[in-house]
Tab-separated table of C-alpha atoms in Angstrom:
chain	number	residue	atom	x	y	z
W	912	MET	CA	83.210	101.513	117.456
W	913	GLY	CA	81.255	100.017	114.547
W	914	THR	CA	82.058	97.284	112.100
W	915	LYS	CA	84.801	98.142	109.628
W	916	VAL	CA	83.899	96.029	106.560
W	917	SER	CA	80.546	94.602	105.523
W	918	ILE	CA	80.893	91.653	103.151
W	919	ILE	CA	77.768	90.954	101.113
W	920	VAL	CA	77.177	87.527	99.540
W	921	PRO	CA	74.058	86.711	97.472
W	922	VAL	CA	73.215	83.039	97.966
W	923	TYR	CA	71.084	80.816	95.779
W	924	GLU	CA	71.470	77.031	95.587
W	925	ALA	CA	75.122	77.408	96.629
W	926	ALA	CA	75.488	74.515	99.070
W	927	ALA	CA	78.194	72.810	96.995
W	928	PHE	CA	80.610	75.746	97.388
W	929	LEU	CA	79.362	77.841	100.292
W	930	GLU	CA	81.452	76.356	103.106
W	931	GLU	CA	84.697	77.005	101.222
W	932	THR	CA	83.628	80.554	100.451
W	933	ILE	CA	82.742	81.297	104.079
W	934	ALA	CA	85.996	79.707	105.245
W	935	SER	CA	87.977	82.008	102.956
W	936	VAL	CA	86.414	84.988	104.746
W	937	ILE	CA	87.067	83.575	108.213
W	938	ARG	CA	90.763	83.192	107.281
W	939	GLN	CA	91.149	86.893	106.462
W	940	GLU	CA	94.050	88.751	108.077
W	941	GLU	CA	91.634	91.640	108.614
W	942	THR	CA	89.250	90.473	111.344
W	943	ASP	CA	86.920	93.476	111.783
W	944	TRP	CA	84.142	92.466	109.427
W	945	GLU	CA	80.582	91.242	109.220
W	946	LEU	CA	79.531	88.628	106.668
W	947	LEU	CA	75.994	89.141	105.373
W	948	LEU	CA	74.784	86.071	103.496
W	949	VAL	CA	71.545	86.948	101.716
W	950	ASP	CA	69.646	83.793	100.814
W	951	ASP	CA	67.418	84.176	97.755
W	952	CYS	CA	64.964	81.346	98.596
W	953	SER	CA	67.400	78.452	98.130
W	954	ARG	CA	65.933	74.954	98.138
W	955	ASP	CA	69.187	73.133	98.947
W	956	ARG	CA	71.218	73.127	102.203
W	957	SER	CA	72.467	76.709	101.818
W	958	VAL	CA	70.430	78.072	104.747
W	959	ALA	CA	71.443	75.208	107.046
W	960	ILE	CA	75.110	75.826	106.224
W	961	ILE	CA	74.819	79.550	106.915
W	962	GLU	CA	72.995	78.919	110.199
W	963	MET	CA	75.727	76.510	111.292
W	964	TYR	CA	78.455	79.109	110.731
W	965	ALA	CA	76.376	81.964	112.189
W	966	HIS	CA	75.909	79.939	115.382
W	967	LYS	CA	79.701	79.625	115.754
W	968	ASP	CA	80.733	83.151	114.698
W	969	HIS	CA	78.764	86.275	115.692
W	970	ARG	CA	80.192	88.157	112.681
W	971	ILE	CA	78.251	85.901	110.298
W	972	ARG	CA	74.603	86.671	109.649
W	973	LEU	CA	71.831	85.074	107.610
W	974	ILE	CA	69.415	87.387	105.806
W	975	ARG	CA	66.481	85.717	104.059
W	976	GLN	CA	64.704	87.193	101.059
W	977	PRO	CA	60.903	86.744	101.167
W	978	GLU	CA	60.867	85.777	97.493
W	979	ASN	CA	63.376	84.917	94.793
W	980	ARG	CA	64.436	88.198	93.182
W	981	GLY	CA	67.953	87.574	91.879
W	982	ALA	CA	71.503	88.544	92.802
W	983	ALA	CA	71.100	92.314	92.365
W	984	ALA	CA	68.178	92.504	94.803
W	985	ALA	CA	70.037	90.246	97.245
W	986	ARG	CA	73.112	92.491	97.174
W	987	ASN	CA	70.921	95.567	97.602
W	988	ARG	CA	69.235	93.980	100.626
W	989	GLY	CA	72.644	93.301	102.132
W	990	LEU	CA	73.700	96.875	101.440
W	991	GLU	CA	70.606	98.175	103.250
W	992	GLU	CA	71.492	96.159	106.354
W	993	ALA	CA	75.272	96.652	106.234
W	994	ALA	CA	76.798	98.305	109.310
W	995	GLY	CA	80.319	98.747	107.953
W	996	ARG	CA	81.935	101.839	106.497
W	997	TYR	CA	83.533	99.702	103.786
W	998	ILE	CA	81.501	97.449	101.473
W	999	ALA	CA	82.908	94.326	99.809
W	1000	PHE	CA	81.055	91.961	97.506
W	1001	LEU	CA	81.763	88.238	97.246
W	1002	ASP	CA	79.973	85.695	95.069
W	1003	SER	CA	78.914	82.509	96.815
W	1004	ASP	CA	81.284	80.228	94.885
W	1005	ASP	CA	84.406	82.425	94.801
W	1006	LEU	CA	87.362	82.328	97.194
W	1007	TRP	CA	89.448	85.083	98.756
W	1008	GLN	CA	93.164	84.979	99.432
W	1009	LYS	CA	93.772	85.591	103.148
W	1010	ASN	CA	95.092	89.122	102.500
W	1011	ARG	CA	92.255	90.198	100.201
W	1012	LEU	CA	90.758	92.696	102.650
W	1013	SER	CA	93.959	93.863	104.346
W	1014	ALA	CA	95.743	94.518	101.039
W	1015	GLU	CA	92.841	96.432	99.509
W	1016	LEU	CA	92.196	98.483	102.651
W	1017	ALA	CA	95.860	99.506	102.761
W	1018	TYR	CA	95.832	100.332	99.047
W	1019	MET	CA	92.632	102.311	99.427
W	1020	GLU	CA	94.152	104.378	102.222
W	1021	ALA	CA	97.402	104.938	100.306
W	1022	ARG	CA	95.539	106.161	97.215
W	1023	GLN	CA	92.824	108.002	99.163
W	1024	ALA	CA	90.393	106.071	96.978
W	1025	GLY	CA	86.713	105.353	97.369
W	1026	PHE	CA	86.582	102.466	94.866
W	1027	VAL	CA	89.245	99.755	94.687
W	1028	PHE	CA	89.393	96.462	92.779
W	1029	SER	CA	92.105	93.853	92.280
W	1030	GLY	CA	93.446	91.157	89.990
W	1031	TYR	CA	92.148	87.613	90.208
W	1032	GLU	CA	92.790	84.071	89.029
W	1033	PHE	CA	90.472	81.723	87.209
W	1034	ALA	CA	89.766	78.529	89.162
W	1035	ASP	CA	88.171	75.215	88.252
W	1036	GLU	CA	85.032	73.785	89.861
W	1037	LYS	CA	87.112	72.469	92.773
W	1038	GLY	CA	88.401	75.958	93.515
W	1039	THR	CA	91.913	75.189	92.312
W	1040	GLY	CA	93.660	78.032	90.511
W	1041	THR	CA	94.351	77.407	86.833
W	1042	GLY	CA	97.303	79.801	86.604
W	1043	ARG	CA	95.377	82.208	84.366
W	1044	ILE	CA	95.630	85.504	86.228
W	1045	VAL	CA	93.823	88.660	85.145
W	1046	ARG	CA	95.941	91.796	85.482
W	1047	VAL	CA	94.249	95.103	86.166
W	1048	PRO	CA	95.097	98.720	85.263
W	1049	GLU	CA	96.152	101.206	87.928
W	1050	THR	CA	93.079	103.361	87.357
W	1051	LEU	CA	89.843	103.217	85.408
W	1052	GLN	CA	87.543	106.115	84.620
W	1053	TYR	CA	84.193	105.918	82.881
W	1054	ARG	CA	85.249	106.042	79.222
W	1055	GLN	CA	88.110	103.616	79.865
W	1056	ALA	CA	85.823	101.215	81.733
W	1057	LEU	CA	83.435	101.020	78.778
W	1058	LYS	CA	86.259	99.326	76.849
W	1059	ASN	CA	87.704	97.360	79.767
W	1060	THR	CA	85.362	95.221	81.868
W	1061	THR	CA	88.056	93.697	84.075
W	1062	ILE	CA	86.453	94.896	87.324
W	1063	PHE	CA	85.324	91.628	88.912
W	1064	THR	CA	82.594	91.653	91.557
W	1065	SER	CA	84.391	89.555	94.164
W	1066	THR	CA	87.364	91.955	94.128
W	1067	VAL	CA	85.675	95.317	94.698
W	1068	LEU	CA	85.834	97.441	97.853
W	1069	PHE	CA	83.978	100.706	98.487
W	1070	ASP	CA	84.389	103.430	101.090
W	1071	THR	CA	80.857	104.689	101.750
W	1072	GLN	CA	82.220	107.981	103.059
W	1073	LYS	CA	83.375	108.669	99.482
W	1074	ILE	CA	80.985	106.610	97.346
W	1075	PRO	CA	77.326	107.126	98.394
W	1076	ARG	CA	75.452	103.920	99.147
W	1077	GLU	CA	72.749	104.800	96.644
W	1078	LEU	CA	75.359	104.673	93.862
W	1079	ILE	CA	76.380	101.166	94.956
W	1080	GLN	CA	72.797	99.919	94.716
W	1081	MET	CA	72.523	97.589	91.720
W	1082	PRO	CA	69.929	97.920	88.943
W	1083	SER	CA	67.662	95.047	87.927
W	1084	VAL	CA	69.389	94.321	84.616
W	1085	LYS	CA	71.584	91.504	83.374
W	1086	SER	CA	75.270	92.145	84.161
W	1087	GLU	CA	74.065	94.349	86.997
W	1088	ASP	CA	77.547	94.435	88.510
W	1089	THR	CA	79.190	95.966	85.419
W	1090	ALA	CA	76.258	98.389	85.107
W	1091	THR	CA	76.907	99.481	88.698
W	1092	TRP	CA	80.622	100.095	88.177
W	1093	TRP	CA	79.848	102.185	85.078
W	1094	LYS	CA	77.200	104.151	86.990
W	1095	ILE	CA	79.653	104.981	89.784
W	1096	LEU	CA	82.364	106.012	87.326
W	1097	ARG	CA	79.904	108.021	85.252
W	1098	HIS	CA	79.285	110.112	88.358
W	1099	GLY	CA	82.920	111.233	88.314
W	1100	HIS	CA	84.574	108.668	90.589
W	1101	THR	CA	87.754	106.748	89.690
W	1102	ALA	CA	88.322	103.025	90.269
W	1103	TYR	CA	91.824	102.148	91.491
W	1104	GLY	CA	93.202	98.752	90.498
W	1105	LEU	CA	95.514	96.800	92.794
W	1106	ASP	CA	97.412	94.519	90.424
W	1107	GLU	CA	97.671	91.559	92.793
W	1108	ASN	CA	95.924	88.199	92.561
W	1109	LEU	CA	93.636	88.323	95.605
W	1110	VAL	CA	90.631	86.264	94.454
W	1111	LEU	CA	89.926	82.874	92.929
W	1112	TYR	CA	87.101	83.129	90.407
W	1113	ARG	CA	85.462	79.714	90.244
W	1114	ARG	CA	84.030	79.074	86.795
W	1115	SER	CA	81.426	76.327	87.020
W	1116	ARG	CA	79.951	74.628	84.005
W	1117	GLY	CA	76.530	75.952	83.109
W	1118	THR	CA	76.870	79.293	84.919
W	1119	LEU	CA	75.663	82.450	83.201
W	1120	SER	CA	79.176	83.820	82.891
W	1121	SER	CA	80.321	80.716	81.008
W	1122	ASN	CA	77.716	81.271	78.276
W	1123	LYS	CA	79.623	83.362	75.749
W	1124	ILE	CA	76.648	84.256	73.527
W	1125	GLU	CA	74.631	85.410	76.520
W	1126	ALA	CA	77.593	87.441	77.786
W	1127	ILE	CA	77.779	89.262	74.454
W	1128	ARG	CA	74.069	90.052	74.577
W	1129	ARG	CA	74.285	91.330	78.147
W	1130	ILE	CA	77.175	93.702	77.452
W	1131	TRP	CA	75.585	94.975	74.234
W	1132	ASN	CA	72.364	95.678	76.173
W	1133	LEU	CA	74.362	97.705	78.693
W	1134	TYR	CA	75.867	99.869	75.968
W	1135	ARG	CA	72.645	100.513	74.085
W	1136	ARG	CA	69.822	100.419	76.641
W	1137	VAL	CA	71.378	101.075	80.042
W	1138	GLU	CA	74.048	103.615	79.062
W	1139	GLY	CA	72.150	104.835	75.998
W	1140	LEU	CA	75.291	105.027	73.844
W	1141	PRO	CA	74.986	105.705	70.088
W	1142	LEU	CA	75.420	102.689	67.810
W	1143	PRO	CA	78.886	103.677	66.437
W	1144	TYR	CA	80.263	104.377	69.924
W	1145	SER	CA	78.758	101.132	71.211
W	1146	LEU	CA	80.477	99.194	68.410
W	1147	TYR	CA	83.765	100.972	69.135
W	1148	ASN	CA	83.684	100.042	72.817
W	1149	PHE	CA	82.393	96.534	72.134
W	1150	ILE	CA	85.373	95.696	69.915
W	1151	PHE	CA	87.776	96.558	72.740
W	1152	TYR	CA	85.637	94.624	75.230
W	1153	ALA	CA	85.583	91.526	73.030
W	1154	VAL	CA	89.342	91.510	72.420
W	1155	ARG	CA	90.112	91.902	76.120
W	1156	ALA	CA	87.573	89.231	77.057
W	1157	VAL	CA	89.252	86.738	74.734
W	1158	LEU	CA	92.742	87.640	75.963
W	1159	ARG	CA	91.679	87.112	79.592
W	1160	ARG	CA	90.770	83.528	78.776
W	1161	VAL	CA	93.848	82.419	76.831
């Protein structure tokens, strides 16, 4: 019998947080998984850390990119080598609650879903929860998702028997994760939200996601250039996105 869940982690200069992230996977109640850590030419101790854990646990595997190509390419490389039926993404500085996989797998089975995501909590640089928890809707379809970008990468789970792997492949654009969720939903699939706090989203100073102006530009580019939406409809969706983004942070 093959691996149940393949967990894909893009790694670049992540030595400061990587051990905690890996440990949060090892603590999972669900034990039938493989952890694919795709190093994107890190120059710090990331590779040494991964090799140390891979030596101790056969479920952990280092995959090395030949050149630095970014998070989307790293996730796609992991997806190509994944043996599991179910695909989960985890960013290299985020942390999972111990029931992250077991709760989402059970929810996925109960809803007969192919795409599940969950709530999460903002954390500081030390990985300590701040108490600000993002709630998620029960379902999201394409038009709803354009106005509600609460699907967070480290919370998603896919059943590749229902969502083709080629749909999960990420494009080489900024905010490639959101672009991927929209692509999947645009093809007629529904995302099912489990409204439980299963992930700690570490927000480090200087990260791309903490740059508000850049975030606005990235989302606007998705509306206009990736999705090809008309200007009025882009503005309509952007207003909802902006309001929700502010509310998630207060």
